[in-house]
Tab-separated table of C-alpha atoms and ligand atoms in Angstrom:
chain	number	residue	atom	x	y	z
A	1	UNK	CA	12.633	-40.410	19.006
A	2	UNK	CA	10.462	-37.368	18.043
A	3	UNK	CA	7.144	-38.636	16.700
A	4	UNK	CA	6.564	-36.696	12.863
A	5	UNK	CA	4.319	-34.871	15.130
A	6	UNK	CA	5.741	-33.046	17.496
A	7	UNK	CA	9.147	-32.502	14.822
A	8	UNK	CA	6.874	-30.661	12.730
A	9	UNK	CA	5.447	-28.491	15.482
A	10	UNK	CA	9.125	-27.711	16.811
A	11	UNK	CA	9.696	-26.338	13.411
A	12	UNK	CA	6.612	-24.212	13.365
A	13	UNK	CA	8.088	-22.750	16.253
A	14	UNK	CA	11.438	-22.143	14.919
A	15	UNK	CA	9.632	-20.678	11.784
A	16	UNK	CA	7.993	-18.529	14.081
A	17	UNK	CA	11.295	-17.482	15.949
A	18	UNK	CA	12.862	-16.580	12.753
A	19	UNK	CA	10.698	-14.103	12.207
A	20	UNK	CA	10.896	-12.677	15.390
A	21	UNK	CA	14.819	-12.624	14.967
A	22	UNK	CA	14.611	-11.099	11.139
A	23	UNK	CA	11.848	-8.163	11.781
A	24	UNK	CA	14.571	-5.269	11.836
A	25	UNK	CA	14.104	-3.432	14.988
A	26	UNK	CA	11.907	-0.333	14.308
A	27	UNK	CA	10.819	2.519	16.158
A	28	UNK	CA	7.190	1.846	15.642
A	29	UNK	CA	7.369	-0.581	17.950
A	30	UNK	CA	8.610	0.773	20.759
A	31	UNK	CA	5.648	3.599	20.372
A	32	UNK	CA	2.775	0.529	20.182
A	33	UNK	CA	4.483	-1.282	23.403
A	34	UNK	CA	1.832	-1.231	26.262
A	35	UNK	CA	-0.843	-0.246	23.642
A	36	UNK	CA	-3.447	-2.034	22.272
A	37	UNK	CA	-3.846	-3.114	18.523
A	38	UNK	CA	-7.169	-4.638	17.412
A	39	UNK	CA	-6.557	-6.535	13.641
A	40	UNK	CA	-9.429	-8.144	11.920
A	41	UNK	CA	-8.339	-11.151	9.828
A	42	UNK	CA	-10.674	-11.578	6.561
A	43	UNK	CA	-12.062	-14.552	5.198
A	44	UNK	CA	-10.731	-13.946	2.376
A	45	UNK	CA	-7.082	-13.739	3.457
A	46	UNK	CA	-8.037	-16.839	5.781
A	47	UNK	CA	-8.390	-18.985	2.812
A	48	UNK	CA	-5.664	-17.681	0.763
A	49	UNK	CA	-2.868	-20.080	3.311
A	50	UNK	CA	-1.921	-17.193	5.244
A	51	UNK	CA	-2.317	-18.248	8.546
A	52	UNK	CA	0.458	-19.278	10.215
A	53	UNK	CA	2.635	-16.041	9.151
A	54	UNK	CA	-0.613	-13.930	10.091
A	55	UNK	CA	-0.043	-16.160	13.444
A	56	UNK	CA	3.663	-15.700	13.520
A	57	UNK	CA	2.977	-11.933	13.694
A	58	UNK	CA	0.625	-11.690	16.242
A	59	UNK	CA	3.187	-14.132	18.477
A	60	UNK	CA	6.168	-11.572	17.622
A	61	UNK	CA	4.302	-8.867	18.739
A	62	UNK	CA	2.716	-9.895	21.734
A	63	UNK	CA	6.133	-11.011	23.098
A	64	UNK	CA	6.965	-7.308	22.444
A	65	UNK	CA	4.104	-6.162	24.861
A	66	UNK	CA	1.344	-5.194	22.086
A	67	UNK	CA	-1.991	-5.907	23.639
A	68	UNK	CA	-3.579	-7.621	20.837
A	69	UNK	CA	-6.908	-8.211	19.723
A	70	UNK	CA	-8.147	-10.834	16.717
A	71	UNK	CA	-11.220	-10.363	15.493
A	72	UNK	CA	-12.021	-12.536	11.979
A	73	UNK	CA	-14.354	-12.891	9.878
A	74	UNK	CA	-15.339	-16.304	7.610
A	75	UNK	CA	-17.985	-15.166	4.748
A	76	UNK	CA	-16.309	-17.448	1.802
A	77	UNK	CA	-16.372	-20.489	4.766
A	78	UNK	CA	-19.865	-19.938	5.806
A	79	UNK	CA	-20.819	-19.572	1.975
A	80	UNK	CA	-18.912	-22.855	1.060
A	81	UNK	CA	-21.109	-24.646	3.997
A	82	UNK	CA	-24.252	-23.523	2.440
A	83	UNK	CA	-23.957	-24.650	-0.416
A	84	UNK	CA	-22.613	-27.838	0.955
A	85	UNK	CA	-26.158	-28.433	2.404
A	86	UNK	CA	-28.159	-26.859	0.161
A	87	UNK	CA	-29.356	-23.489	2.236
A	88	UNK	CA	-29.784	-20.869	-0.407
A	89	UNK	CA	-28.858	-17.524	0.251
A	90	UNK	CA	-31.789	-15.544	0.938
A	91	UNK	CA	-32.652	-12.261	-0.963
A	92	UNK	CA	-35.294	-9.526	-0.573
A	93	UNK	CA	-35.470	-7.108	-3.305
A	94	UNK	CA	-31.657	-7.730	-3.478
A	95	UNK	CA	-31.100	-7.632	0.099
A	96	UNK	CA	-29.424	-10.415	2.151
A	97	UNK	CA	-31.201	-11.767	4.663
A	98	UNK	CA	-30.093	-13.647	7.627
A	99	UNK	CA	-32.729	-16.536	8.044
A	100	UNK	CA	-32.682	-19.155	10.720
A	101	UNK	CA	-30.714	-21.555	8.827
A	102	UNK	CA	-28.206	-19.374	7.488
A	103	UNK	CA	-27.605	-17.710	11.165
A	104	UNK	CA	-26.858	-21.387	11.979
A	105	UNK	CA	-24.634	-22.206	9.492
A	106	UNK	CA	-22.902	-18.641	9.982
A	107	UNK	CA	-22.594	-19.683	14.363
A	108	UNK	CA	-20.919	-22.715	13.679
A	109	UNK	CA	-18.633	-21.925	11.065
A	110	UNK	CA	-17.326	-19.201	12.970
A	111	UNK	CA	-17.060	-20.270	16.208
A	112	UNK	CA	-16.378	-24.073	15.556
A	113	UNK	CA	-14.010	-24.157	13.000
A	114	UNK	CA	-12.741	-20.551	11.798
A	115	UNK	CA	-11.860	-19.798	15.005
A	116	UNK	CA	-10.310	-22.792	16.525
A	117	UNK	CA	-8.223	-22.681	13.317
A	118	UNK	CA	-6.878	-19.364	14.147
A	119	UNK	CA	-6.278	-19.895	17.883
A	120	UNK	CA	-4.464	-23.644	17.064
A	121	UNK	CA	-2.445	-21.208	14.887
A	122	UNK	CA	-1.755	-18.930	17.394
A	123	UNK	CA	-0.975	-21.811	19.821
A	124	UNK	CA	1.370	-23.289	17.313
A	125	UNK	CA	3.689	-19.657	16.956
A	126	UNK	CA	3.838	-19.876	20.914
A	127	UNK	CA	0.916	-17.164	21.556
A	128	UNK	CA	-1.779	-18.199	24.593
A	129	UNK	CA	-4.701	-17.703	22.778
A	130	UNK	CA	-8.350	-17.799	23.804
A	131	UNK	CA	-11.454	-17.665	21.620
A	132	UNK	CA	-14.515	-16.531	22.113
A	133	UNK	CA	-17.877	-15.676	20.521
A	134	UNK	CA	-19.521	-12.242	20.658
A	135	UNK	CA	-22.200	-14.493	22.955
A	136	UNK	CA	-19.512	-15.222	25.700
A	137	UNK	CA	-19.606	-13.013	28.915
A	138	UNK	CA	-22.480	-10.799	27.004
A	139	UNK	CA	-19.205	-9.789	24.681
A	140	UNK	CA	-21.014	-7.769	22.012
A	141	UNK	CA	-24.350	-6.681	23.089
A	142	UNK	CA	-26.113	-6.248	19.820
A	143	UNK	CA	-29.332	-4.772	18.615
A	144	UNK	CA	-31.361	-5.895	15.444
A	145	UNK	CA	-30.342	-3.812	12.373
A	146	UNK	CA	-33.191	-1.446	11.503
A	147	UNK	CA	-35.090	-2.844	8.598
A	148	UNK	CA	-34.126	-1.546	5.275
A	149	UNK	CA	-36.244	0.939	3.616
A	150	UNK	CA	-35.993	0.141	-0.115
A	151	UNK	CA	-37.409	2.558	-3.361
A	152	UNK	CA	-39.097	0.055	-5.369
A	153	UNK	CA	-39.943	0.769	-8.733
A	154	UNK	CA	-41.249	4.164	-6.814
A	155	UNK	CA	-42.774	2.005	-4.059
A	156	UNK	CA	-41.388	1.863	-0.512
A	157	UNK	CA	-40.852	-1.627	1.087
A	158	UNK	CA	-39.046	-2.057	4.002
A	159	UNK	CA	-37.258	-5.200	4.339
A	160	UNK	CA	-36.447	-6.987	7.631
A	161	UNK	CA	-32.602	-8.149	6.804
A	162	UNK	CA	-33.589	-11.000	9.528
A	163	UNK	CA	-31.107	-12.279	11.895
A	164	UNK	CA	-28.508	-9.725	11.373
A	165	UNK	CA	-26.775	-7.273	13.949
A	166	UNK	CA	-25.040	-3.725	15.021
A	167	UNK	CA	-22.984	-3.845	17.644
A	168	UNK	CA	-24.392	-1.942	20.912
A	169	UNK	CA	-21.872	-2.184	23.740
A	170	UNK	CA	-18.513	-4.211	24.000
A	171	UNK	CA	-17.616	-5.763	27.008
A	172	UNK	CA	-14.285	-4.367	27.483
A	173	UNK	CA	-13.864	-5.843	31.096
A	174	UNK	CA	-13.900	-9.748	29.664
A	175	UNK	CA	-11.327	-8.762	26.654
A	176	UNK	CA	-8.827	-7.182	30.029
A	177	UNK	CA	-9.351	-9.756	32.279
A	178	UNK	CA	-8.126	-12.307	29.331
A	179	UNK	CA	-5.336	-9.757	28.355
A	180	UNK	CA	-4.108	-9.293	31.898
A	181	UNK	CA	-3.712	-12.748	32.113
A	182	UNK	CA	-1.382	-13.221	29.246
A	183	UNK	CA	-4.301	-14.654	26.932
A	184	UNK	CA	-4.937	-12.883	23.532
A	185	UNK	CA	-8.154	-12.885	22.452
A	186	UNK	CA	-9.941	-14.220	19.245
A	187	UNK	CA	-13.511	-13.338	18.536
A	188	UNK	CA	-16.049	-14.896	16.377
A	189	UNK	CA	-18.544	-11.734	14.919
A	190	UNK	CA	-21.696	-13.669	16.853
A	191	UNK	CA	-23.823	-11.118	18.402
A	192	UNK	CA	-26.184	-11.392	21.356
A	193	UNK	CA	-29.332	-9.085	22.000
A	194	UNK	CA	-30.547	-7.995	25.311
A	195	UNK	CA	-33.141	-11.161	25.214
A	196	UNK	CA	-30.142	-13.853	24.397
A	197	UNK	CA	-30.678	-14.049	20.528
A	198	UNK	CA	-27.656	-14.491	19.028
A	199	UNK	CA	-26.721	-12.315	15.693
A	200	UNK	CA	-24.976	-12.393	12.401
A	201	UNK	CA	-22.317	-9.300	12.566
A	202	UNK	CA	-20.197	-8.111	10.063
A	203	UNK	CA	-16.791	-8.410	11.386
A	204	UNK	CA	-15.536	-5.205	10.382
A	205	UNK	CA	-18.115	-3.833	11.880
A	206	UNK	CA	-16.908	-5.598	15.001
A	207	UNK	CA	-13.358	-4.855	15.227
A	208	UNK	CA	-14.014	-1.031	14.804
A	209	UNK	CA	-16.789	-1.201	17.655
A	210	UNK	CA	-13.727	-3.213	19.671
A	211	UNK	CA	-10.929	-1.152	18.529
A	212	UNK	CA	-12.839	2.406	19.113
A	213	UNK	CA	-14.475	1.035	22.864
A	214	UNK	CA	-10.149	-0.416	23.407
A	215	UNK	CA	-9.137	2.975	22.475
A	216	UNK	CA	-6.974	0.828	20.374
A	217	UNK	CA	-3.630	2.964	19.208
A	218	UNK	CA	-4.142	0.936	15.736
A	219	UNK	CA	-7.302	-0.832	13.992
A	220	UNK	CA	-6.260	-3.306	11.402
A	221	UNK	CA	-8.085	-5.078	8.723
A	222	UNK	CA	-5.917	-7.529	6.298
A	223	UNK	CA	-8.158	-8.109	3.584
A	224	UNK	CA	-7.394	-9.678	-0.272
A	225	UNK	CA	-6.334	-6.444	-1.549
A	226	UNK	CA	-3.105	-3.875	-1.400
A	227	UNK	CA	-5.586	-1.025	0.548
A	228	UNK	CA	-7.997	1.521	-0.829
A	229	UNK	CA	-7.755	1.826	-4.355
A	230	UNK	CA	-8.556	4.630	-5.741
A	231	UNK	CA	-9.752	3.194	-9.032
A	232	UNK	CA	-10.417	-0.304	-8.179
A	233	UNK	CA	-9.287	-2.043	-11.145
A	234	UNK	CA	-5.298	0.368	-11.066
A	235	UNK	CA	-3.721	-1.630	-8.430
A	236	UNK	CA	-1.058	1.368	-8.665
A	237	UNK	CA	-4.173	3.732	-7.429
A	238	UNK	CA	-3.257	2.850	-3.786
A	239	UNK	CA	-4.488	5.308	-1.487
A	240	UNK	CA	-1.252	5.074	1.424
A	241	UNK	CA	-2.460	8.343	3.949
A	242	UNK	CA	-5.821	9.705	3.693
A	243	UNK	CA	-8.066	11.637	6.703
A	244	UNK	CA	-10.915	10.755	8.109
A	245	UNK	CA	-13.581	13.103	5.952
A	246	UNK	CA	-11.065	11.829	2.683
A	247	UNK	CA	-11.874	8.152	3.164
A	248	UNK	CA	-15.964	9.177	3.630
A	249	UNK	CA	-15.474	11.058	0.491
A	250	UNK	CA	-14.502	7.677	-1.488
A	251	UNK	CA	-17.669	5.755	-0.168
A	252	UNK	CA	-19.468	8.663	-0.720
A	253	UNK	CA	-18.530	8.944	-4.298
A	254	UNK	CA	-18.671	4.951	-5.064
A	255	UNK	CA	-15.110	4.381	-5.375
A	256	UNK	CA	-15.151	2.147	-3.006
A	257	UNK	CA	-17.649	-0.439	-3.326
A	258	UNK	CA	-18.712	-3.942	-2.073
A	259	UNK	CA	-16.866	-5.288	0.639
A	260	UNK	CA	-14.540	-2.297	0.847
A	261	UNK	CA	-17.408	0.011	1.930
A	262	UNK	CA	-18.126	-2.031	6.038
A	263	UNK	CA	-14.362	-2.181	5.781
A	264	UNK	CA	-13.690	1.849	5.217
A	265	UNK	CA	-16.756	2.635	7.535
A	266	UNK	CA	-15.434	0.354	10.407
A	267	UNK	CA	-12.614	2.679	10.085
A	268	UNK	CA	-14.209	5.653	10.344
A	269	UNK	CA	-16.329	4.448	13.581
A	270	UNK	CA	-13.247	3.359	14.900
A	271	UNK	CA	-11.565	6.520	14.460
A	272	UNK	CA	-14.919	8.560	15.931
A	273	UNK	CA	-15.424	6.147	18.846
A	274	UNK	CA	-11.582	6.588	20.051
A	275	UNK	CA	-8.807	4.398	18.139
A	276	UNK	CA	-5.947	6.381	17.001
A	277	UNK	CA	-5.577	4.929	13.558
A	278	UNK	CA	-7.024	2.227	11.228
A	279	UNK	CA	-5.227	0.344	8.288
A	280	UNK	CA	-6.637	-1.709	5.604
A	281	UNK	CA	-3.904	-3.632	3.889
A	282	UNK	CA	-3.183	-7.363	2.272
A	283	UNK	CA	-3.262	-10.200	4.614
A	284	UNK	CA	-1.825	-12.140	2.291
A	285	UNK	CA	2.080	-11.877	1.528
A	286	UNK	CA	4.533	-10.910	3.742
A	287	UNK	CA	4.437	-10.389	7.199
A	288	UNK	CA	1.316	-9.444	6.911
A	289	UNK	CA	0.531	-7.407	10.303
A	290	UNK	CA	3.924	-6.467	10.947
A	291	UNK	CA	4.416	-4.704	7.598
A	292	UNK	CA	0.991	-2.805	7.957
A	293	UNK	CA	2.045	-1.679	11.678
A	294	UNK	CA	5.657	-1.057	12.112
A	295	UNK	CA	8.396	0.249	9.286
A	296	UNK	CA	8.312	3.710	8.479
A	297	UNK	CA	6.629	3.218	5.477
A	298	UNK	CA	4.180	0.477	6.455
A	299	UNK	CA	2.725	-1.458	3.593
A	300	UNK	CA	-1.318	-0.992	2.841
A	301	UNK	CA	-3.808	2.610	3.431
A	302	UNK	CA	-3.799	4.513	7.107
A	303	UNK	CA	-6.607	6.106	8.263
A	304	UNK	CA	-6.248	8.830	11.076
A	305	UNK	CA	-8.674	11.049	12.470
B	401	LIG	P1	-12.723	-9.404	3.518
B	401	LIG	O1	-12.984	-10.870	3.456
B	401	LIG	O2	-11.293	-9.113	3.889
B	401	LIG	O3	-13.704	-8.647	4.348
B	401	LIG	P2	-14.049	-8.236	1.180
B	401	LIG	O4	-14.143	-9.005	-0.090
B	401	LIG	O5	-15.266	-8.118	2.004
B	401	LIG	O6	-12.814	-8.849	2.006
B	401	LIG	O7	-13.571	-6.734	0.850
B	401	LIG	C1	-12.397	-6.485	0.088
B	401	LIG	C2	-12.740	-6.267	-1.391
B	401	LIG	O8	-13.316	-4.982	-1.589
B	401	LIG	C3	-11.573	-6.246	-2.333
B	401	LIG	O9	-11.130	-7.550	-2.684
B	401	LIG	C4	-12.136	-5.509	-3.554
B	401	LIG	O10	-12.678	-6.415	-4.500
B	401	LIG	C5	-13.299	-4.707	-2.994
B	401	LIG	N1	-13.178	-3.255	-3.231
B	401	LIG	C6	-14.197	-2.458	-3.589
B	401	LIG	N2	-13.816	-1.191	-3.749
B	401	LIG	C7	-12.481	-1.164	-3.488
B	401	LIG	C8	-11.493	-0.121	-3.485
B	401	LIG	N3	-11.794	1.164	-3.794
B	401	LIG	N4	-10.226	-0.444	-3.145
B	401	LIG	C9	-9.898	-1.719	-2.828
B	401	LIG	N5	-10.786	-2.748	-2.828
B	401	LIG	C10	-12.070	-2.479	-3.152
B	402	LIG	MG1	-15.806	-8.476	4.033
């Protein structure tokens, strides 16, 4: 008899099948076959349960011939952790700062747990999946972020934001070699610099540095929210089409703030680096990637050049 075990995994797989047999056919697909798509999976949609659909979705379209890449993030996780043991985030005249022990924390969050999570996942919907840290195979060469230069009660101070990262070069090469063997790839947003120090990047950051050096045909980012909001407290302000210079016009004029603003600028270095689109929509109902990629009307806000 089937141990509880291995019943419960053939049912994940079923799950998984289902959706590949519900998705009505569309002709978005056909146009993304052979092409990559890079998708950056938030934290914040990570802890919201949304996994194995988000997993589900990458399976479906993988088995349709979508290169895909995952790149995910894990800031609630790695916040969670610190407080756990008592690390306090550091701040400099309101700046984060990567120190040592945070960088640690941050490195094994992400690549120990966040991402085995999301590879077991992608295991589980029948997708080979391999995961990887920006440190494997020199995958993202990164530089130190330039210190910030802050107006201090009409004094400059620069601050050194400490262990934290911009990605330089991607190595492309490692993400094909995985890809050509049927393996998608999951990466953790751990830098490394020329002299083999490892740094803290913001994943959206690295999924538009991926996506643009891919020449991805799409760049998405599931996040906790619908898309771009125009006003960010109408959730009926959603911003559905906008151009490139439109979408530096809303950082520009602090509609979008916070989180939204790495998110929108990945986008836009995507877009200037080579991808052919990037999407911001909500990881966290639905099918999540497949409704931001492939009906007519796909759910969530499209960038295009
Ligand atoms: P993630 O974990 O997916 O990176 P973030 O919290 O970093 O998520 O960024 C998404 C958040 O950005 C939203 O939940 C929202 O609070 C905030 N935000 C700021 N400005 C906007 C805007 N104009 N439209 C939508 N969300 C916005
Ligand atoms: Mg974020």
């Amino acid at each position: 008899m089937a141990s509880a075990k291995s019943r419960a995994r053939t049912i994940e797989k079923l799950r998984a099948l289902q959706v590949e047999v519900t998705y009505p056919p569309t002709a978005r697909l056909t146009l993304l076959q052979g092409e990559t798509v890079v998708v950056k999976y938030g934290g914040h949609a990570l802890s919201s349960g949304g996994l194995p659909p988000f997993a589900a979705d990458v399976a479906y379209l993988v088995r349709a011939g979508v290169r895909v890449v995952v790149v995910h993030g894990g800031g609630p996780e790695i916040s969670a952790e610190m407080e756990k043991e008592g690390v306090l985030p550091a701040f400099v005249h309101g700046h984060r700062v990567t120190d040592e022990a945070t960088l640690k924390i941050a490195e094994r969050v992400l690549s120990g747990r966040v991402n085995r999570e999301i590879v077991t996942a992608l295991e589980r919907a029948g997708c080979k999946a391999v995961g990887i840290s920006g440190r494997d195979g020199s995958l993202l060469r990164a530089r130190y972020r330039k210190p910030k230069v802050v107006d201090d009660a009409g004094r400059e101070t620069t601050v050194n934001l400490g262990f934290v990262g911009d990605v330089d070069r991607v190595n492309t090469r490692l993400l094909q070699l995985l890809q050509g063997g049927g393996y998608t790839p999951v990466i953790a947003p751990i830098g490394v610099t020329a002299s083999g120090q490892s740094l803290n990047i913001n994943a959206d950051a690295v999924a538009g540095a991926v996506a643009g050096a891919l020449k991805a045909a799409s760049c998405v980012f599931l996040t906790d929210v619908a898309g771009i909001l125009k006003d960010r407290a109408d959730a009926r302000s959603l911003v559905s089409a906008l151009r490139y210079r439109e979408a530096e016009a809303l950082i520009a004029s602090g509609a979008v703030t916070g989180g939204m603003v790495p998110k929108v600028q990945a986008c836009l270095d995507a877009l200037s680096s080579g991808a052919r689109e990037a999407r911001i929509a909500d990881g966290r109902e639905g099918r999540p990637l497949l409704d931001a990629l492939l009906p007519a009307e796909p759910k969530g806000s499209a960038i295009t050049p």
